[in-house]
Coordinates of C-alpha atoms in Angstrom, one line a residue:
Chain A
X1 CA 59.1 25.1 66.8
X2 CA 58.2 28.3 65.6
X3 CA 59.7 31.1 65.2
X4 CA 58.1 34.3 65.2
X5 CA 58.5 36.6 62.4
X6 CA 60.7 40.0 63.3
X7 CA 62.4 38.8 66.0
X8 CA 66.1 39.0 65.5
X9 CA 66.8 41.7 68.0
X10 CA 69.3 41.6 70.4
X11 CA 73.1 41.4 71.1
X12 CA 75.6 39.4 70.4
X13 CA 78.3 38.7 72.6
X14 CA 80.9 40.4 70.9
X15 CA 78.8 43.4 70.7
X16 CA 78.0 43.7 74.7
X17 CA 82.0 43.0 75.1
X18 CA 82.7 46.0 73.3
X19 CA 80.3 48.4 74.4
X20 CA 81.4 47.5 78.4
X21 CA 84.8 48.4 77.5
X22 CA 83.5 51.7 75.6
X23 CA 81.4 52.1 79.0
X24 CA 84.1 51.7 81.2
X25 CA 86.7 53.6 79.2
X26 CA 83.9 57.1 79.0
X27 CA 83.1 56.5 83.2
X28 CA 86.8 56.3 83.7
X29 CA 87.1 59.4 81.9
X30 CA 84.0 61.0 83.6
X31 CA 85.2 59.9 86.9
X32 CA 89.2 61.1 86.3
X33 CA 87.4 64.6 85.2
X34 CA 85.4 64.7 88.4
X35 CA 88.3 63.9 90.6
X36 CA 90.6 66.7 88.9
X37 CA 88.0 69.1 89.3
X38 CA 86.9 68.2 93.2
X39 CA 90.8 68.6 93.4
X40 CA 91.0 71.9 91.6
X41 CA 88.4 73.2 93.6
X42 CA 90.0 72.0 96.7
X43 CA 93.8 73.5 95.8
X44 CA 92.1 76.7 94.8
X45 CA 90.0 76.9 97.9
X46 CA 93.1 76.6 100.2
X47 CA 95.4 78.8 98.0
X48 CA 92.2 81.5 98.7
X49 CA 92.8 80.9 102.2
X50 CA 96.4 81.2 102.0
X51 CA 96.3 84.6 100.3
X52 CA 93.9 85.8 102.7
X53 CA 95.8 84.9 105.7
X54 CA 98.3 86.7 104.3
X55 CA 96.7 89.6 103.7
X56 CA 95.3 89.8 106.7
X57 CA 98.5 88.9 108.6
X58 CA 100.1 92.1 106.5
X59 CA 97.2 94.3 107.2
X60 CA 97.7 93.8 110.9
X61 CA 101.1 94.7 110.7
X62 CA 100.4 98.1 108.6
X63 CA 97.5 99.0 111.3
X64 CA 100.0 98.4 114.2
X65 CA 104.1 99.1 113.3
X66 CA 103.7 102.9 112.3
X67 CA 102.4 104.0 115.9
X68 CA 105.8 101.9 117.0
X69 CA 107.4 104.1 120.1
X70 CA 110.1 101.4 120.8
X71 CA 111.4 98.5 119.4
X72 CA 113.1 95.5 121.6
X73 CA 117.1 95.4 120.7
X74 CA 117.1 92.1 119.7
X75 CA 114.7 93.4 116.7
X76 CA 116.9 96.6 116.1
X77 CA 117.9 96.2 112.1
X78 CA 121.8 96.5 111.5
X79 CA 122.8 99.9 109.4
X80 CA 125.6 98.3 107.9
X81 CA 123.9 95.4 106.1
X82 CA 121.4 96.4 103.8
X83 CA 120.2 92.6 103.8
X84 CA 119.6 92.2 107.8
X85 CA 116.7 91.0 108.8
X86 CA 114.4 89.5 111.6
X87 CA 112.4 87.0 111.5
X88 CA 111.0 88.3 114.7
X89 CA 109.8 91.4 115.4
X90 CA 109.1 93.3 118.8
X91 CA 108.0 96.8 119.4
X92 CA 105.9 99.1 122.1
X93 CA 103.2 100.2 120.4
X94 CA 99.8 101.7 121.1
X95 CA 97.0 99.0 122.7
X96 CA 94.1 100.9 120.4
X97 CA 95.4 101.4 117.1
X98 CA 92.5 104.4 116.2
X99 CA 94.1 106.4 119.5
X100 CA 97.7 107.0 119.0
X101 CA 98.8 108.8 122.2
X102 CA 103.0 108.6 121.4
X103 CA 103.7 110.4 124.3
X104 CA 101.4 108.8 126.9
X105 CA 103.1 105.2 127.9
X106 CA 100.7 103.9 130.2
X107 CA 98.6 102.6 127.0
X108 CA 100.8 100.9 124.8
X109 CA 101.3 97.1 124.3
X110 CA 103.9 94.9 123.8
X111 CA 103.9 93.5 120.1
X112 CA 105.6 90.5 119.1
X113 CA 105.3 88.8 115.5
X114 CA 106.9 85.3 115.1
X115 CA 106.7 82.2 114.2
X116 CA 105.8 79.3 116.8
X117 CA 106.5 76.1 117.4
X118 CA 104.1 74.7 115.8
X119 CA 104.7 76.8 112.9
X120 CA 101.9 79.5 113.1
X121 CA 102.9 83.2 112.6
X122 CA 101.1 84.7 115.4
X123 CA 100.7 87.9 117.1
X124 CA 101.5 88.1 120.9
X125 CA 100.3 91.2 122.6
X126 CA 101.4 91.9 126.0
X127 CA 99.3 94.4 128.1
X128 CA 100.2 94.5 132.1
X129 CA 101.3 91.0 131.8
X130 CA 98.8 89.8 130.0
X131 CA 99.5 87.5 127.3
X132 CA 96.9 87.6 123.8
X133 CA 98.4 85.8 121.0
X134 CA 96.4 85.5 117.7
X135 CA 97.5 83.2 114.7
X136 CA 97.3 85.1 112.0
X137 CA 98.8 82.8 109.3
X138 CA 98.4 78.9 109.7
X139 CA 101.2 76.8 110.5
X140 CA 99.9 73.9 108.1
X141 CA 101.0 76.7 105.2
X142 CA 104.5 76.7 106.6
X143 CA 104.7 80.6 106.8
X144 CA 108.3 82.6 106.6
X145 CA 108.4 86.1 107.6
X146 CA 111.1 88.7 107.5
X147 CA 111.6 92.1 109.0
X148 CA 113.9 93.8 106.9
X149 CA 115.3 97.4 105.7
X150 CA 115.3 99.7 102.8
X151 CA 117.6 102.7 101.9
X152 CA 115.7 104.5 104.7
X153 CA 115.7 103.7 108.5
X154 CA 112.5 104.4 109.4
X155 CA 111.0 101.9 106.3
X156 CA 110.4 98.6 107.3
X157 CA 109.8 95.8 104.5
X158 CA 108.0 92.7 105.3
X159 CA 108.3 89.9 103.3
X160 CA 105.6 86.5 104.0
X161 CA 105.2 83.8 102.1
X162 CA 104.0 80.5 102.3
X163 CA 103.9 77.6 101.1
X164 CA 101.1 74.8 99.9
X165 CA 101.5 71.5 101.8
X166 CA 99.5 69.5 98.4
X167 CA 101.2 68.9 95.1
X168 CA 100.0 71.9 93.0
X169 CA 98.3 71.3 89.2
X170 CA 101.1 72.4 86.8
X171 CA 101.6 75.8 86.1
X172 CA 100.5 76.6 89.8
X173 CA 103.4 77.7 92.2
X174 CA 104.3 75.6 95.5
X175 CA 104.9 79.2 97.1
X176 CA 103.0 82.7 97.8
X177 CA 105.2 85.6 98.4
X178 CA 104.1 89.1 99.5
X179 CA 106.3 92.1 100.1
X180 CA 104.9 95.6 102.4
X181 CA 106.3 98.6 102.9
X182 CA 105.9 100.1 106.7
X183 CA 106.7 103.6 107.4
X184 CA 107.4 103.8 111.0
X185 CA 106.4 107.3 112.3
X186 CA 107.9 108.0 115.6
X187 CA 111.1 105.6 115.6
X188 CA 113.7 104.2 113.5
X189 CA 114.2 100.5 112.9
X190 CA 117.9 100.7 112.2
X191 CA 120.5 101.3 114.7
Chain B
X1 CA 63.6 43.8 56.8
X2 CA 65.3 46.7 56.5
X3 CA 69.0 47.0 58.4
X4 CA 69.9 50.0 59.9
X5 CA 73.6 50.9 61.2
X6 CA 76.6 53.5 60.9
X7 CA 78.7 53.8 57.8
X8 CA 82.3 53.3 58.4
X9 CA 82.4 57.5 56.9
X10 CA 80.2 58.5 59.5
X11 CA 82.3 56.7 62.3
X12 CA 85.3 58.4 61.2
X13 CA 83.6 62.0 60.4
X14 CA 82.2 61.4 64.1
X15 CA 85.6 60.7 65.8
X16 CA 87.0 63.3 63.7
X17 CA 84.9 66.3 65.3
X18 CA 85.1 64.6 68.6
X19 CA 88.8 64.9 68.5
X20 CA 88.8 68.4 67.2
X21 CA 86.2 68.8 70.4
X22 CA 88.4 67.6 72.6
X23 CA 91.9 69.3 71.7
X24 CA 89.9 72.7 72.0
X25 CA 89.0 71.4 75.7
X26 CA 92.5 70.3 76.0
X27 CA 93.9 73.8 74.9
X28 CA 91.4 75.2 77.2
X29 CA 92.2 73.3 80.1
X30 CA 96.3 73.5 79.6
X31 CA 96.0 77.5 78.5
X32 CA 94.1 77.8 82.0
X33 CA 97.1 77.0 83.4
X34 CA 99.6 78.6 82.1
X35 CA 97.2 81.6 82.6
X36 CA 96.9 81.2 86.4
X37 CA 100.8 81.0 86.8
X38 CA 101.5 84.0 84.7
X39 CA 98.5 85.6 86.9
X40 CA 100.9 84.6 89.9
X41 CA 103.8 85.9 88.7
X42 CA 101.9 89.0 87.5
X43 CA 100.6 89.2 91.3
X44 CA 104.3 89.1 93.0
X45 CA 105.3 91.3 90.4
X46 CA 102.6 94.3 91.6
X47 CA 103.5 93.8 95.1
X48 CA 107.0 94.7 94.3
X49 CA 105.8 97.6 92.1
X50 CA 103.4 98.8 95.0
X51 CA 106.0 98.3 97.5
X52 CA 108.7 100.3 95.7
X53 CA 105.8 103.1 95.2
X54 CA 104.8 103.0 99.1
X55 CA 108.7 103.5 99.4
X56 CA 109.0 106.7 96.9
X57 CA 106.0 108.4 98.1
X58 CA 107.4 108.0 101.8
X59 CA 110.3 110.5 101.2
X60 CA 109.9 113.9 101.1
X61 CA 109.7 116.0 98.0
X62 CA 113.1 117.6 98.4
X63 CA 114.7 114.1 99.4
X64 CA 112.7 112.3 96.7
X65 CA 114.4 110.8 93.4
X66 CA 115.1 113.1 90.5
X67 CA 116.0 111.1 88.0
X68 CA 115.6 106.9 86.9
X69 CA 117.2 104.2 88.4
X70 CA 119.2 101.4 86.8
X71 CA 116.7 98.3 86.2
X72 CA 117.6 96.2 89.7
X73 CA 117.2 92.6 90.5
X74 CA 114.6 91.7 93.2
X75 CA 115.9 89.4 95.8
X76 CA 113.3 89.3 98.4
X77 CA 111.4 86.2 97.5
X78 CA 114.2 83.6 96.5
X79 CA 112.4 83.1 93.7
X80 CA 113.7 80.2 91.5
X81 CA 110.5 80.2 89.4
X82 CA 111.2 83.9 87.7
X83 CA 113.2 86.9 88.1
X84 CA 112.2 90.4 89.2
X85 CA 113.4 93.7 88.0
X86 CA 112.4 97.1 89.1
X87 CA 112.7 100.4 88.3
X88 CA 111.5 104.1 89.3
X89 CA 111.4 107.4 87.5
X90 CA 110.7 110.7 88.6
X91 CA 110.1 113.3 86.2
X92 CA 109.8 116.8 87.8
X93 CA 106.8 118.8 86.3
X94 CA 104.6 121.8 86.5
X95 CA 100.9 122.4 86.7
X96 CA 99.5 124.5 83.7
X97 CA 98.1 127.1 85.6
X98 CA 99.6 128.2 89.1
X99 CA 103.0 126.4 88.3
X100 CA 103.1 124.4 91.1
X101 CA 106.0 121.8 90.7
X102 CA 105.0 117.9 91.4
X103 CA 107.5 114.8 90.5
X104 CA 105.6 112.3 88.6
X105 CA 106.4 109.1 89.7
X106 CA 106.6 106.0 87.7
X107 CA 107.8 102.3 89.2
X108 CA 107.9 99.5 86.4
X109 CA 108.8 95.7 87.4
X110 CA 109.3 93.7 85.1
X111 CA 109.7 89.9 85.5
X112 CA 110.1 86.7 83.4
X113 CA 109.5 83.2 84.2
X114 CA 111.9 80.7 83.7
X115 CA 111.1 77.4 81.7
X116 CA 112.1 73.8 82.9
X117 CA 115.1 74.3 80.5
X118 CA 116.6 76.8 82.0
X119 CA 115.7 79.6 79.5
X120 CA 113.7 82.5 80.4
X121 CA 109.9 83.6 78.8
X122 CA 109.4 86.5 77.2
X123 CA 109.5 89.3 79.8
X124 CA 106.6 91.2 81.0
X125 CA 106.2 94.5 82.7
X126 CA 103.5 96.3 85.7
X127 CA 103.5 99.6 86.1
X128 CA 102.5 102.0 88.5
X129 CA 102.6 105.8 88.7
X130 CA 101.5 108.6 90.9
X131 CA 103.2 111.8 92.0
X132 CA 104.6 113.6 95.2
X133 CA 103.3 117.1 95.4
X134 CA 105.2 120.4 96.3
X135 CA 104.6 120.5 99.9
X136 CA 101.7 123.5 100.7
X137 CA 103.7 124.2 104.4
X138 CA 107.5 124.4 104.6
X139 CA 109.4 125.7 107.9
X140 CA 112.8 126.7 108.7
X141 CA 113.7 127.3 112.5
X142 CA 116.7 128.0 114.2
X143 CA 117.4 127.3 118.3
X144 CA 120.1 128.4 119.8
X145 CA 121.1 128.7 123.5
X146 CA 124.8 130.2 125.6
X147 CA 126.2 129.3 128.4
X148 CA 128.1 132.1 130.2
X149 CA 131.6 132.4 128.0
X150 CA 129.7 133.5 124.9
X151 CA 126.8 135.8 126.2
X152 CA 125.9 138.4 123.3
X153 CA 125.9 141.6 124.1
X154 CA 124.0 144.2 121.6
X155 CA 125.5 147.6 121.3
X156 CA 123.9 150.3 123.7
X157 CA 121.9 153.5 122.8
X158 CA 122.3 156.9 124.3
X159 CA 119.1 157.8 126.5
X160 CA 118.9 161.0 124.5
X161 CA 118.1 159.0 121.2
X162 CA 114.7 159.5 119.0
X163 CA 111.7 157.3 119.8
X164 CA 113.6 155.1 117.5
X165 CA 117.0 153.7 117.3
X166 CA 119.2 154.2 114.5
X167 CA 119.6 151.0 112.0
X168 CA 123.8 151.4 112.3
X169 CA 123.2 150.3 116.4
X170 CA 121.0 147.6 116.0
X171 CA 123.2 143.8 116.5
X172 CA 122.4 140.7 114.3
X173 CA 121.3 137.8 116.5
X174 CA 121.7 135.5 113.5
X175 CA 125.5 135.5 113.4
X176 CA 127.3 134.3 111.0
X177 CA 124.2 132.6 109.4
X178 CA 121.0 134.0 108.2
X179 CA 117.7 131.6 107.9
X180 CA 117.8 131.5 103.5
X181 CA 115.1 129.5 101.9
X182 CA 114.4 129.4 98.1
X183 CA 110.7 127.8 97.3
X184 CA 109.9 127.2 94.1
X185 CA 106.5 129.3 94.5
X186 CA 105.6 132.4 96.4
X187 CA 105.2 132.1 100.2
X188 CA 103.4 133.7 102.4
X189 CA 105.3 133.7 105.3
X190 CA 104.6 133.8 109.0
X191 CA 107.9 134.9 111.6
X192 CA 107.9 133.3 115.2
X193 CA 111.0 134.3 117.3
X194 CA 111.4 134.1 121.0
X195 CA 114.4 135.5 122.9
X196 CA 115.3 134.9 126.5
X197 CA 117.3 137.7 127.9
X198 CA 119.0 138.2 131.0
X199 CA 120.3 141.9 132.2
X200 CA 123.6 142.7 133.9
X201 CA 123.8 145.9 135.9
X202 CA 127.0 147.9 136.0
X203 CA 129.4 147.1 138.9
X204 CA 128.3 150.9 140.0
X205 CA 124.6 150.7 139.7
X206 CA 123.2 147.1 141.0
X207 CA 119.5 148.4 141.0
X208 CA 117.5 146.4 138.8
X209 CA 116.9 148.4 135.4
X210 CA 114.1 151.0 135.5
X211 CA 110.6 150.3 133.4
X212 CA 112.1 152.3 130.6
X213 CA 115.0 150.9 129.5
X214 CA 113.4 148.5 126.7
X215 CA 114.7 146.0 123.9
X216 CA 114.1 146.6 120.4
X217 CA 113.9 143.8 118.1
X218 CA 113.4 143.9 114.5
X219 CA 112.9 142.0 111.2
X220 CA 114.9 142.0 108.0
X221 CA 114.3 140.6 104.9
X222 CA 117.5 140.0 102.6
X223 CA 119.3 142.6 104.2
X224 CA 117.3 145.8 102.8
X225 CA 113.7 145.7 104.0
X226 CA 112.2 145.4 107.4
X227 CA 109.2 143.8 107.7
X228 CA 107.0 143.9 110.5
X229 CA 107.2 146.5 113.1
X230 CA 110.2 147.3 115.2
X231 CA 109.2 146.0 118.6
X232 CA 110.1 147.5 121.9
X233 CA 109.9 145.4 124.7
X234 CA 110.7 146.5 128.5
X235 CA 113.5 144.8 130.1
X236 CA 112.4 144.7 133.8
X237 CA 109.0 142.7 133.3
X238 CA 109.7 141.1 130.3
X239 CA 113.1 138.5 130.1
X240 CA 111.4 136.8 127.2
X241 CA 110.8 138.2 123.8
X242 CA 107.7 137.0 121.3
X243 CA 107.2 138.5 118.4
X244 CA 105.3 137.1 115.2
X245 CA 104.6 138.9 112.1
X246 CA 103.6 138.2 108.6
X247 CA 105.1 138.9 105.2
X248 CA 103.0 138.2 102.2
X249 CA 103.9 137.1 98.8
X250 CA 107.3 136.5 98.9
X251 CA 108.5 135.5 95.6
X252 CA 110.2 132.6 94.4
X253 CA 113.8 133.2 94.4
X254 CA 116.8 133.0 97.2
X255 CA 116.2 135.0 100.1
X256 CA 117.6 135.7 103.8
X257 CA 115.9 136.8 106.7
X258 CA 118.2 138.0 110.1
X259 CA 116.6 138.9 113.4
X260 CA 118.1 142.4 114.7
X261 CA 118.2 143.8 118.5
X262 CA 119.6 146.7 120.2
X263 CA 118.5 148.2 124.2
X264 CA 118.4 151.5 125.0
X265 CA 119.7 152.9 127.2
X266 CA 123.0 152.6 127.7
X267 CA 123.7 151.2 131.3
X268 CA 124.1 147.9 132.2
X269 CA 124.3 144.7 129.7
X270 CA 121.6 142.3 128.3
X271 CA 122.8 139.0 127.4
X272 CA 120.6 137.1 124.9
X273 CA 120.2 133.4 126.9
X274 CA 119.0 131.8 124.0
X275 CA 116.4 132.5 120.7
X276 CA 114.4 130.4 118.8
X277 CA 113.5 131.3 115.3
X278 CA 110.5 129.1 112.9
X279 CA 109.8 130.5 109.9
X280 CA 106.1 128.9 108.4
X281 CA 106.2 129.3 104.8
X282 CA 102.5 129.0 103.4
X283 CA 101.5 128.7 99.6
X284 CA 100.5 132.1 98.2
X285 CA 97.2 131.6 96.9
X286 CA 96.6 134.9 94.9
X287 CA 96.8 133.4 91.6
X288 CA 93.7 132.0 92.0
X289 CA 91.3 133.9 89.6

């Protein structure tokens, strides 16, 4: 037989065993960095959503508290502890926020902020017996909220927070807290 | 035929700058983090500093803060990850030209996360400032209104008197207290009282008072000026009294201001049912060049 002259190219065996595990080793890498980063993206998308919820919920409740003409006595705020607080909150307030008509009844709302059943903070607002409740927050982010009080009566603070249901990246905090301040304008929230 | 291959140098030099390539992604990656939680923390922390500033600014400027709190631990977030503290200082000041006082407000929160040990991380502080201004409108009113024991009856006038009464028979309605106020800039000030009077014939005369017989109220400033004109108002048609008047530039220093009355003539009674007093105190504006 013969053999042809420049033609001792190729592998050997120990060769292609070594650069499979090198190939498996850099896709394992590529494929861990992939999956951290889909996951990032994921855990920062639905901490964006949390925050925004939040914000939103706490908007809602600045556009809607000050023009408070009554609150229910179950929501009434204890003078002699500086730490009460509710973690439901209803008040008579005006059905169009942009017309505030304090002395004219017939167009208010009932306002109720709570948490559900199935976990959602909501809003329930009550017009002639008409029931229009709007989830605000979402229940899968396990939302707390608390009415509280502040050296004055007429100051409401709001505290919401929630809470991711994944396993956050380290350095990333299970919990988002936010704090408002409400000044009421026509009633006090203490008794 | 010529061999060609990799040095074992050039393997190490190679792994060498990969390493060093992948520690800086490593920092990179690991720094991010840390970043993003001190970016939470530092996000709590301004919503506690924004919500003690929505709190100061809510109060008036007389029932404001003067001075600077103690440092105080937040407790609104059960917060086992860092700790909050928060602080406010109000420094009363002055603008340069007109003098106007302001407070300048300042709120500071400082917070520190806590490691897995235990220990805390170096703290870090937000801060916010703004100021509360020296209100442009204040008011002072007074309401009062008797019942039948404590009518007030002014002292009477002879029907032979001048056109005008003499100061010595005129009654303070403001009794024992004065309206004082003491603004920190000159007012101008604009007077609104309104008196509701009711008249009592004598047992021998039960005729209702003739057009005449009048009610004269006056204004006094810190018990040596009168300000406005003395108003004469007839009893018969008229049961309430409104007068408003205006006195410009009052200075910025303690002053008192009573309401004065007296009828002429002298039958019958007039009982004053009730008065109400407001006092608008504008900003005097005439320093403006």
């Amino acid at each position: 037989m013969k053999i042809l002259p420049g033609s001792n190219s190729g592998f050997t065996l120990l060769e292609l065993i070594i650069s499979a595990v090198i190939a498996v080793i850099v896709f394992m890498g590529v494929l861990n960095t992939s999956t951290f980063t889909c996951r990032q993206i994921t855990l920062y998308v639905e901490r964006y959503n949390m925050y925004s919820q939040i914000d939103l919920a706490l908007q809602d409740m600045q556009a809607r508290l000050p023009a408070a003409v009554e609150i229910a006595a179950n929501s009434i705020l204890d003078s002699s502890d500086p730490d009460d607080s509710k973690t439901r909150f209803t008040f008579q307030g005006e059905s169009d926020i942009f017309r505030i008509t304090p002395d004219n009844l017939a167009d208010n709302a009932r306002y109720t902020y709570e948490i559900d059943p199935a976990n959602n903070l909501v809003l329930r607002k009550e017009v002639n017996g008409n029931v229009v409740t709007t989830v605000l927050v979402e229940g899968k982010f396990l939302p707390e909220v608390h009415f509280g009080w502040d050296e004055e009566p007429n100051f409401l603070k709001i505290t919401l927070t929630a809470r991711s249901p994944r396993k956050q990246l380290s350095g990333l905090t299970q919990q988002i807290a936010k704090v408002e301040g409400v000044r009421l304008w026509f009633i006090n929230a203490v008794e | 035929m010529k061999k060609q291959g990799v040095t074992f140098i050039e393997i190490l030099v190679s792994l060498v700058i990969l390493s060093l390539i992948l520690s800086a992604v490593a920092a990179a990656l690991f720094g991010g983090f840390r970043m993003l939680k001190q970016a939470e923390f530092k996000s709590r922390a301004m919503g506690i500093a924004y919500f003690k500033m929505s709190q100061a600014l809510s109060k008036t400027y007389s029932g404001s803060l003067n001075n600077t709190t103690v440092p105080q631990l937040w407790t609104g977030f059960n917060d086992t990850e860092a700790e909050f503290f928060w602080s406010i200082t109000a420094t009363p000041e002055e603008s340069d030209k007109a003098h106007i006082p302001y407070k300048n407000i300042t709120v500071v929160c400082s917070y520190a996360i806590k490691n897995p040990d235990g220990t805390l991380d170096k703290p870090r502080e937000v801060r916010l400032s703004n100021i509360i201004p020296y209100p442009y409108i204040h008011s002072r009113s007074k309401k009062v209104d008797w019942n039948e024991t404590t009518g007030n009856y002014p002292l009477a006038l002879n029907a032979s008197q001048s056109d005008r009464p003499d100061p010595a028979d005129f009654k303070d309605i403001l009794s024992p207290e004065v309206i004082s106020f003491n603004f920190e800039v000159n007012k101008d000030l604009v007077v609104l009282y309104n008196l509701a009077i009711e008249h009592e014939p004598d047992f021998a005369d039960q005729e209702p008072p003739p057009g005449n017989q009048t009610v004269y109220t006056e204004c006094l400033m810190d018990n040596n000026a009168i300000w406005g004109i003395t108003t004469r108002t007839p009893i018969i048609s008229q049961p309430f009294i409104n007068n408003a008047l205006v006195i410009q530039n009052v200075s910025a220093e303690p002053h008192t201001l009573q309401i004065r009355w007296c009828k002429d003539p002298s039958k019958g009674k007039v009982k004053l049912r009730s008065y109400e007093i407001t006092v608008l105190a504008y900003e005097n504006i005439t320093w403006i060049q």
